[in-house]
Amino acid sequence: MSEPAGPCLAGSGPGGPSHDGSSLGGPHAGGRPADRSAPERGGATVCLLAIGLVFVLVGLFGAGLGAARCARHQARVAADFGALAGASRVLDGADAACGSADALVSANGGRMTGCRVDGLDLIVTAQVRVAPLPGLSRAATATSRAGPAREPATAP
């Protein structure tokens, strides 16, 4: 007389254990489809890594643009303040005006690359170094003019 197979012996009947090593049998043993081919394995991981790399590169590009834009603004501010400071000393001579402009350009994080007097106006060129990306160094340059206000020309 044979006794019915208990839960521990399920799958060990006439069909025997399944060929994938699981004792439960069936086409989806172990939670994976039996017909999954090897070339498809890991495809989603590669896709996800590629998308992540794109996000990182876009972020680096955006950070580089932001750094360059900030440097341009800093160069403009340094040139504007230098020109205003130097314009107040134009009557004392070009050396005094450019010395005053250079002090203010340096105080604003720039380097004065040009200074000239044009009548009562002072024209100052300032440069700010920026490294938007590691290993990449550039210079942002700005020129400003300052002098006394002039009366607008009126048409007859």
PDB file of C-alpha atoms in Angstrom:
ATOM      1  CA  MET A   1       0.000   0.000   0.000  1.00  0.00           C
ATOM      2  CA  SER A   2       1.433   3.333  -0.957  1.00  0.00           C
ATOM      3  CA  GLU A   3       0.918   6.505   0.961  1.00  0.00           C
ATOM      4  CA  PRO A   4       0.292   9.831  -0.779  1.00  0.00           C
ATOM      5  CA  ALA A   5       3.365  11.990  -1.200  1.00  0.00           C
ATOM      6  CA  GLY A   6       3.690  14.722   1.406  1.00  0.00           C
ATOM      7  CA  PRO A   7       4.684  18.332   0.802  1.00  0.00           C
ATOM      8  CA  CYS A   8       8.395  17.542   1.145  1.00  0.00           C
ATOM      9  CA  LEU A   9       8.241  15.128  -1.751  1.00  0.00           C
ATOM     10  CA  ALA A  10       6.354  17.344  -4.205  1.00  0.00           C
ATOM     11  CA  GLY A  11       7.908  17.320  -7.631  1.00  0.00           C
ATOM     12  CA  SER A  12       9.737  14.098  -7.005  1.00  0.00           C
ATOM     13  CA  GLY A  13       6.992  12.068  -8.579  1.00  0.00           C
ATOM     14  CA  PRO A  14       7.041  10.529 -12.018  1.00  0.00           C
ATOM     15  CA  GLY A  15       8.274  13.762 -13.582  1.00  0.00           C
ATOM     16  CA  GLY A  16      11.128  13.992 -11.077  1.00  0.00           C
ATOM     17  CA  PRO A  17      12.791  17.221 -10.140  1.00  0.00           C
ATOM     18  CA  SER A  18      12.932  19.968 -12.781  1.00  0.00           C
ATOM     19  CA  HIS A  19      16.004  20.366 -14.948  1.00  0.00           C
ATOM     20  CA  ASP A  20      16.938  23.812 -13.579  1.00  0.00           C
ATOM     21  CA  GLY A  21      17.775  22.381 -10.140  1.00  0.00           C
ATOM     22  CA  SER A  22      14.662  23.585  -8.344  1.00  0.00           C
ATOM     23  CA  SER A  23      12.446  21.092  -6.607  1.00  0.00           C
ATOM     24  CA  LEU A  24       9.231  22.926  -7.502  1.00  0.00           C
ATOM     25  CA  GLY A  25       9.385  22.363 -11.251  1.00  0.00           C
ATOM     26  CA  GLY A  26       7.490  24.348 -13.810  1.00  0.00           C
ATOM     27  CA  PRO A  27       8.639  26.746 -16.526  1.00  0.00           C
ATOM     28  CA  HIS A  28       9.144  29.710 -14.158  1.00  0.00           C
ATOM     29  CA  ALA A  29      11.097  28.057 -11.360  1.00  0.00           C
ATOM     30  CA  GLY A  30      13.138  30.408  -9.246  1.00  0.00           C
ATOM     31  CA  GLY A  31      11.125  33.472 -10.337  1.00  0.00           C
ATOM     32  CA  ARG A  32      12.907  33.752 -13.710  1.00  0.00           C
ATOM     33  CA  PRO A  33      11.490  32.874 -17.111  1.00  0.00           C
ATOM     34  CA  ALA A  34      12.986  29.701 -18.513  1.00  0.00           C
ATOM     35  CA  ASP A  35      13.320  31.097 -22.066  1.00  0.00           C
ATOM     36  CA  ARG A  36      15.445  34.136 -21.186  1.00  0.00           C
ATOM     37  CA  SER A  37      18.384  34.374 -23.570  1.00  0.00           C
ATOM     38  CA  ALA A  38      21.868  35.327 -22.375  1.00  0.00           C
ATOM     39  CA  PRO A  39      22.423  38.380 -24.671  1.00  0.00           C
ATOM     40  CA  GLU A  40      19.451  40.215 -23.103  1.00  0.00           C
ATOM     41  CA  ARG A  41      20.793  39.960 -19.556  1.00  0.00           C
ATOM     42  CA  GLY A  42      22.094  43.321 -18.238  1.00  0.00           C
ATOM     43  CA  GLY A  43      20.628  45.438 -21.024  1.00  0.00           C
ATOM     44  CA  ALA A  44      18.646  47.594 -18.619  1.00  0.00           C
ATOM     45  CA  THR A  45      21.750  48.179 -16.499  1.00  0.00           C
ATOM     46  CA  VAL A  46      23.718  49.445 -19.491  1.00  0.00           C
ATOM     47  CA  CYS A  47      20.810  51.709 -20.473  1.00  0.00           C
ATOM     48  CA  LEU A  48      20.569  53.103 -16.963  1.00  0.00           C
ATOM     49  CA  LEU A  49      24.312  53.753 -16.818  1.00  0.00           C
ATOM     50  CA  ALA A  50      24.185  55.552 -20.180  1.00  0.00           C
ATOM     51  CA  ILE A  51      21.319  57.754 -18.999  1.00  0.00           C
ATOM     52  CA  GLY A  52      23.198  58.492 -15.764  1.00  0.00           C
ATOM     53  CA  LEU A  53      26.303  59.460 -17.750  1.00  0.00           C
ATOM     54  CA  VAL A  54      24.224  61.839 -19.877  1.00  0.00           C
ATOM     55  CA  PHE A  55      22.881  63.494 -16.713  1.00  0.00           C
ATOM     56  CA  VAL A  56      26.395  63.886 -15.315  1.00  0.00           C
ATOM     57  CA  LEU A  57      27.710  65.400 -18.568  1.00  0.00           C
ATOM     58  CA  VAL A  58      24.781  67.825 -18.813  1.00  0.00           C
ATOM     59  CA  GLY A  59      25.381  68.812 -15.196  1.00  0.00           C
ATOM     60  CA  LEU A  60      29.088  69.450 -15.847  1.00  0.00           C
ATOM     61  CA  PHE A  61      28.250  71.489 -18.937  1.00  0.00           C
ATOM     62  CA  GLY A  62      25.743  73.558 -16.964  1.00  0.00           C
ATOM     63  CA  ALA A  63      28.223  74.120 -14.144  1.00  0.00           C
ATOM     64  CA  GLY A  64      30.861  75.227 -16.660  1.00  0.00           C
ATOM     65  CA  LEU A  65      28.473  77.695 -18.261  1.00  0.00           C
ATOM     66  CA  GLY A  66      27.469  79.021 -14.855  1.00  0.00           C
ATOM     67  CA  ALA A  67      31.088  79.522 -13.808  1.00  0.00           C
ATOM     68  CA  ALA A  68      31.901  81.332 -17.060  1.00  0.00           C
ATOM     69  CA  ARG A  69      28.864  83.572 -16.682  1.00  0.00           C
ATOM     70  CA  CYS A  70      29.769  84.439 -13.079  1.00  0.00           C
ATOM     71  CA  ALA A  71      33.321  85.278 -14.153  1.00  0.00           C
ATOM     72  CA  ARG A  72      32.006  87.539 -16.909  1.00  0.00           C
ATOM     73  CA  HIS A  73      29.824  89.391 -14.395  1.00  0.00           C
ATOM     74  CA  GLN A  74      32.753  89.679 -11.989  1.00  0.00           C
ATOM     75  CA  ALA A  75      34.925  91.134 -14.784  1.00  0.00           C
ATOM     76  CA  ARG A  76      32.206  93.655 -15.666  1.00  0.00           C
ATOM     77  CA  VAL A  77      31.816  94.739 -12.047  1.00  0.00           C
ATOM     78  CA  ALA A  78      35.582  95.077 -11.610  1.00  0.00           C
ATOM     79  CA  ALA A  79      35.895  97.131 -14.817  1.00  0.00           C
ATOM     80  CA  ASP A  80      32.900  99.336 -13.949  1.00  0.00           C
ATOM     81  CA  PHE A  81      34.101 100.097 -10.424  1.00  0.00           C
ATOM     82  CA  GLY A  82      37.672 100.630 -11.616  1.00  0.00           C
ATOM     83  CA  ALA A  83      36.545 103.052 -14.312  1.00  0.00           C
ATOM     84  CA  LEU A  84      34.354 104.976 -11.862  1.00  0.00           C
ATOM     85  CA  ALA A  85      37.146 105.199  -9.280  1.00  0.00           C
ATOM     86  CA  GLY A  86      39.698 106.246 -11.869  1.00  0.00           C
ATOM     87  CA  ALA A  87      37.398 108.764 -13.570  1.00  0.00           C
ATOM     88  CA  SER A  88      37.234 110.778 -10.374  1.00  0.00           C
ATOM     89  CA  ARG A  89      41.034 111.196 -10.564  1.00  0.00           C
ATOM     90  CA  VAL A  90      41.407 111.942 -14.300  1.00  0.00           C
ATOM     91  CA  LEU A  91      42.213 115.613 -13.619  1.00  0.00           C
ATOM     92  CA  ASP A  92      45.170 114.477 -11.466  1.00  0.00           C
ATOM     93  CA  GLY A  93      46.727 112.712 -14.468  1.00  0.00           C
ATOM     94  CA  ALA A  94      46.603 109.361 -16.202  1.00  0.00           C
ATOM     95  CA  ASP A  95      48.935 107.678 -13.694  1.00  0.00           C
ATOM     96  CA  ALA A  96      46.801 108.683 -10.708  1.00  0.00           C
ATOM     97  CA  ALA A  97      43.576 107.676 -12.485  1.00  0.00           C
ATOM     98  CA  CYS A  98      44.924 104.296 -13.596  1.00  0.00           C
ATOM     99  CA  GLY A  99      46.450 103.645 -10.147  1.00  0.00           C
ATOM    100  CA  SER A 100      43.102 104.262  -8.481  1.00  0.00           C
ATOM    101  CA  ALA A 101      41.343 102.084 -11.077  1.00  0.00           C
ATOM    102  CA  ASP A 102      43.873  99.265 -10.625  1.00  0.00           C
ATOM    103  CA  ALA A 103      43.363  99.248  -6.849  1.00  0.00           C
ATOM    104  CA  LEU A 104      39.607  98.835  -7.216  1.00  0.00           C
ATOM    105  CA  VAL A 105      39.852  96.253 -10.009  1.00  0.00           C
ATOM    106  CA  SER A 106      42.182  94.160  -7.838  1.00  0.00           C
ATOM    107  CA  ALA A 107      39.876  94.537  -4.826  1.00  0.00           C
ATOM    108  CA  ASN A 108      37.073  93.053  -6.950  1.00  0.00           C
ATOM    109  CA  GLY A 109      39.064  89.949  -7.910  1.00  0.00           C
ATOM    110  CA  GLY A 110      40.215  91.097 -11.342  1.00  0.00           C
ATOM    111  CA  ARG A 111      43.414  92.101 -13.065  1.00  0.00           C
ATOM    112  CA  MET A 112      43.581  95.350 -14.981  1.00  0.00           C
ATOM    113  CA  THR A 113      44.836  94.700 -18.505  1.00  0.00           C
ATOM    114  CA  GLY A 114      44.235  98.146 -19.966  1.00  0.00           C
ATOM    115  CA  CYS A 115      43.727 101.708 -18.856  1.00  0.00           C
ATOM    116  CA  ARG A 116      43.679 104.868 -20.959  1.00  0.00           C
ATOM    117  CA  VAL A 117      42.423 108.392 -20.684  1.00  0.00           C
ATOM    118  CA  ASP A 118      40.244 109.754 -23.483  1.00  0.00           C
ATOM    119  CA  GLY A 119      39.599 113.434 -22.763  1.00  0.00           C
ATOM    120  CA  LEU A 120      37.828 113.393 -19.400  1.00  0.00           C
ATOM    121  CA  ASP A 121      36.833 109.746 -19.755  1.00  0.00           C
ATOM    122  CA  LEU A 122      38.717 106.766 -18.410  1.00  0.00           C
ATOM    123  CA  ILE A 123      38.538 103.424 -20.235  1.00  0.00           C
ATOM    124  CA  VAL A 124      39.439 100.388 -18.116  1.00  0.00           C
ATOM    125  CA  THR A 125      39.766  96.768 -19.219  1.00  0.00           C
ATOM    126  CA  ALA A 126      39.626  94.094 -16.524  1.00  0.00           C
ATOM    127  CA  GLN A 127      40.237  90.356 -16.739  1.00  0.00           C
ATOM    128  CA  VAL A 128      39.093  87.572 -14.401  1.00  0.00           C
ATOM    129  CA  ARG A 129      40.459  84.008 -14.609  1.00  0.00           C
ATOM    130  CA  VAL A 130      37.937  81.182 -14.437  1.00  0.00           C
ATOM    131  CA  ALA A 131      38.220  77.389 -14.462  1.00  0.00           C
ATOM    132  CA  PRO A 132      34.759  76.237 -15.623  1.00  0.00           C
ATOM    133  CA  LEU A 133      35.844  72.588 -15.692  1.00  0.00           C
ATOM    134  CA  PRO A 134      38.799  70.851 -14.054  1.00  0.00           C
ATOM    135  CA  GLY A 135      41.876  71.297 -16.224  1.00  0.00           C
ATOM    136  CA  LEU A 136      40.264  74.038 -18.336  1.00  0.00           C
ATOM    137  CA  SER A 137      41.190  77.643 -17.562  1.00  0.00           C
ATOM    138  CA  ARG A 138      39.844  80.685 -19.388  1.00  0.00           C
ATOM    139  CA  ALA A 139      39.746  84.446 -18.925  1.00  0.00           C
ATOM    140  CA  ALA A 140      36.672  86.661 -18.894  1.00  0.00           C
ATOM    141  CA  THR A 141      37.365  90.208 -20.053  1.00  0.00           C
ATOM    142  CA  ALA A 142      35.271  93.363 -19.811  1.00  0.00           C
ATOM    143  CA  THR A 143      35.846  97.003 -20.728  1.00  0.00           C
ATOM    144  CA  SER A 144      34.129  99.988 -19.133  1.00  0.00           C
ATOM    145  CA  ARG A 145      34.147 103.703 -19.738  1.00  0.00           C
ATOM    146  CA  ALA A 146      33.440 106.359 -17.124  1.00  0.00           C
ATOM    147  CA  GLY A 147      33.519 110.119 -17.232  1.00  0.00           C
ATOM    148  CA  PRO A 148      31.425 113.210 -16.717  1.00  0.00           C
ATOM    149  CA  ALA A 149      27.867 113.356 -18.011  1.00  0.00           C
ATOM    150  CA  ARG A 150      27.447 115.066 -21.350  1.00  0.00           C
ATOM    151  CA  GLU A 151      24.557 117.054 -22.674  1.00  0.00           C
ATOM    152  CA  PRO A 152      22.728 115.192 -25.416  1.00  0.00           C
ATOM    153  CA  ALA A 153      23.067 116.727 -28.841  1.00  0.00           C
ATOM    154  CA  THR A 154      19.842 118.334 -29.968  1.00  0.00           C
ATOM    155  CA  ALA A 155      18.766 118.421 -33.571  1.00  0.00           C
ATOM    156  CA  PRO A 156      18.085 121.920 -35.047  1.00  0.00           C
TER     157      PRO A 156
END
